């Protein structure tokens, strides 16, 4: 297992460089989307929100491992007041560039700089697997949320192992970190 500090530094550097390059190309939003791409991204978010017994309109939501701010933009469109964090300062800048009304700061999701119950809901989509200790990220999400958290992550399944063998999914990301996949029994 890779040294935790080294893994976090590699992840931050990889993301910082990726977002700097997107903006050098003049893109306002880091990832140009398509109709199919938007559907693939919006579907799990809409599905997760539909399972809540309340609307997120007017709620304080924290989006951790925010990347380019896609989820934050979606949550704002649904009426939430959104704060973003990411280990990459450039990712936080990208999210704020995408949605100028966002609040946010760079932060390690395994050690969030917020008081207990600071947010109504905390959301992560495809971000915990970047962490050296994804369960620490879950504990932090639980600690800073008042009503609960939403976690959207790939599962460790037989199908996923086939996708990895066929090259459709990665066991190690381009940044070098191991992609952790939760099992249903772990959750």
Coordinates of C-alpha atoms in Angstrom, one line a residue:
X1 CA 0.0 0.0 0.0
X2 CA 1.2 3.4 -1.0
X3 CA 2.2 6.0 1.7
X4 CA -1.0 8.0 2.5
X5 CA 0.7 11.4 2.3
X6 CA 2.3 10.5 -1.1
X7 CA -1.0 9.2 -2.4
X8 CA -2.9 12.4 -1.4
X9 CA -0.1 14.5 -2.9
X10 CA -0.2 12.6 -6.2
X11 CA -4.0 12.9 -6.3
X12 CA -3.9 16.6 -5.7
X13 CA -1.2 17.2 -8.3
X14 CA -2.9 15.1 -10.9
X15 CA -6.2 17.0 -10.4
X16 CA -4.5 20.4 -10.2
X17 CA -2.8 19.8 -13.5
X18 CA -5.9 18.4 -15.2
X19 CA -8.0 21.5 -14.2
X20 CA -5.3 24.0 -15.2
X21 CA -5.1 22.4 -18.6
X22 CA -8.9 22.5 -19.1
X23 CA -8.9 26.3 -18.5
X24 CA -5.8 26.8 -20.7
X25 CA -8.0 25.4 -23.5
X26 CA -10.6 28.2 -22.8
X27 CA -13.3 25.9 -21.5
X28 CA -15.7 27.5 -19.1
X29 CA -16.8 24.2 -17.8
X30 CA -14.0 21.6 -17.5
X31 CA -15.7 18.7 -19.1
X32 CA -17.7 19.4 -22.3
X33 CA -20.9 17.4 -21.9
X34 CA -23.2 15.7 -24.4
X35 CA -26.9 14.8 -24.1
X36 CA -25.9 11.1 -23.4
X37 CA -23.2 12.2 -21.0
X38 CA -25.5 14.5 -19.1
X39 CA -28.1 11.8 -18.8
X40 CA -25.5 9.3 -17.4
X41 CA -24.4 11.9 -14.9
X42 CA -27.9 13.3 -13.9
X43 CA -29.6 9.9 -13.6
X44 CA -27.8 8.7 -10.4
X45 CA -28.2 12.1 -8.8
X46 CA -31.9 12.3 -9.6
X47 CA -32.3 8.8 -8.4
X48 CA -30.6 9.4 -5.1
X49 CA -32.6 12.6 -4.4
X50 CA -35.8 10.8 -5.2
X51 CA -35.1 8.4 -2.3
X52 CA -35.0 11.2 0.2
X53 CA -38.2 11.7 2.3
X54 CA -37.8 15.5 1.8
X55 CA -36.7 18.1 -0.8
X56 CA -33.2 19.5 -0.7
X57 CA -34.6 23.0 -1.7
X58 CA -33.3 25.4 0.9
X59 CA -31.0 22.9 2.6
X60 CA -27.3 23.4 3.3
X61 CA -25.4 20.8 1.3
X62 CA -21.7 19.9 1.2
X63 CA -20.3 18.3 -1.9
X64 CA -17.0 16.6 -1.1
X65 CA -14.4 15.6 -3.7
X66 CA -16.3 18.1 -5.9
X67 CA -14.2 17.8 -9.0
X68 CA -15.4 20.3 -11.7
X69 CA -18.6 21.1 -9.7
X70 CA -21.1 19.1 -11.7
X71 CA -22.9 17.8 -8.7
X72 CA -22.8 21.2 -7.0
X73 CA -24.3 22.8 -10.1
X74 CA -27.1 20.1 -10.1
X75 CA -27.8 20.6 -6.4
X76 CA -28.0 24.4 -6.8
X77 CA -30.5 23.9 -9.7
X78 CA -32.6 21.9 -7.2
X79 CA -32.5 24.9 -4.8
X80 CA -29.8 23.8 -2.3
X81 CA -27.2 26.2 -0.8
X82 CA -24.0 24.3 -1.8
X83 CA -20.5 24.3 -0.4
X84 CA -17.7 22.3 -2.2
X85 CA -14.5 20.8 -1.1
X86 CA -11.8 18.9 -2.9
X87 CA -8.2 18.0 -2.1
X88 CA -7.3 19.9 -5.3
X89 CA -7.4 23.7 -5.0
X90 CA -7.7 23.8 -8.8
X91 CA -10.8 21.6 -8.6
X92 CA -12.4 24.0 -6.1
X93 CA -11.6 26.9 -8.5
X94 CA -13.2 24.9 -11.4
X95 CA -16.3 24.3 -9.4
X96 CA -16.6 28.0 -8.5
X97 CA -16.0 29.0 -12.1
X98 CA -18.8 26.7 -13.1
X99 CA -21.1 28.0 -10.4
X100 CA -20.0 31.5 -9.1
X101 CA -22.5 31.3 -6.2
X102 CA -20.7 28.3 -4.6
X103 CA -18.9 28.5 -1.4
X104 CA -15.9 26.2 -0.9
X105 CA -12.4 25.5 0.0
X106 CA -9.7 22.9 -0.6
X107 CA -10.0 20.2 2.1
X108 CA -9.0 16.6 2.8
X109 CA -12.2 14.5 2.9
X110 CA -10.7 12.3 5.6
X111 CA -10.4 15.3 7.8
X112 CA -13.0 17.9 7.0
X113 CA -12.5 21.4 8.5
X114 CA -16.2 21.8 9.6
X115 CA -17.9 21.5 12.9
X116 CA -20.2 18.6 13.7
X117 CA -23.6 18.9 11.9
X118 CA -22.5 21.9 9.9
X119 CA -24.6 20.8 6.9
X120 CA -28.0 19.3 6.4
X121 CA -26.7 16.8 3.8
X122 CA -23.3 15.8 2.5
X123 CA -23.0 14.3 -1.0
X124 CA -20.2 12.5 -2.7
X125 CA -20.4 11.0 -6.2
X126 CA -17.5 8.8 -7.4
X127 CA -15.1 10.4 -5.0
X128 CA -14.5 8.2 -2.0
X129 CA -12.5 5.7 -4.1
X130 CA -9.9 8.4 -4.4
X131 CA -9.2 8.3 -0.7
X132 CA -6.5 6.2 1.0
X133 CA -9.1 5.3 3.7
X134 CA -12.6 5.7 2.2
X135 CA -14.3 4.7 5.4
X136 CA -12.7 7.7 7.1
X137 CA -14.4 9.8 4.5
X138 CA -17.7 8.2 5.3
X139 CA -17.2 8.9 9.0
X140 CA -16.4 12.5 8.2
X141 CA -19.5 12.8 6.0
X142 CA -21.6 11.5 8.8
X143 CA -20.0 13.8 11.4
X144 CA -20.6 17.0 9.5
X145 CA -24.1 16.2 8.3
X146 CA -27.2 16.8 10.3
X147 CA -29.8 14.8 8.3
X148 CA -27.5 12.3 6.6
X149 CA -25.3 11.8 3.6
X150 CA -25.6 10.6 0.0
X151 CA -22.9 8.3 -1.4
X152 CA -22.9 7.3 -5.0
X153 CA -20.0 5.0 -5.7
X154 CA -19.3 1.9 -7.9
X155 CA -19.7 -1.4 -6.1
X156 CA -17.4 -4.3 -5.9
X157 CA -19.3 -6.9 -7.9
X158 CA -18.7 -9.8 -10.2
X159 CA -19.6 -7.5 -13.2
X160 CA -17.1 -4.9 -12.0
X161 CA -14.3 -7.5 -11.8
X162 CA -15.1 -8.5 -15.4
X163 CA -15.0 -4.8 -16.5
X164 CA -11.6 -4.5 -14.9
X165 CA -10.3 -7.5 -16.7
X166 CA -11.6 -6.3 -20.0
X167 CA -10.2 -2.8 -19.5
X168 CA -13.6 -1.0 -19.2
X169 CA -12.8 -0.1 -15.5
X170 CA -9.6 0.6 -13.7
X171 CA -8.1 -1.1 -10.7
X172 CA -5.6 1.9 -10.4
X173 CA -6.5 5.3 -11.6
X174 CA -4.2 7.4 -13.9
X175 CA -3.2 9.4 -10.8
X176 CA -1.8 6.1 -9.4
X177 CA -4.2 5.4 -6.6
X178 CA -6.0 2.1 -6.0
X179 CA -9.7 2.4 -6.8
X180 CA -11.6 1.1 -3.8
X181 CA -15.0 -0.4 -4.4
X182 CA -17.4 -1.0 -1.5
X183 CA -19.4 -4.1 -1.2
X184 CA -23.0 -4.0 -0.1
X185 CA -22.2 -5.7 3.2
X186 CA -19.6 -3.1 4.0
X187 CA -22.1 -0.3 3.6

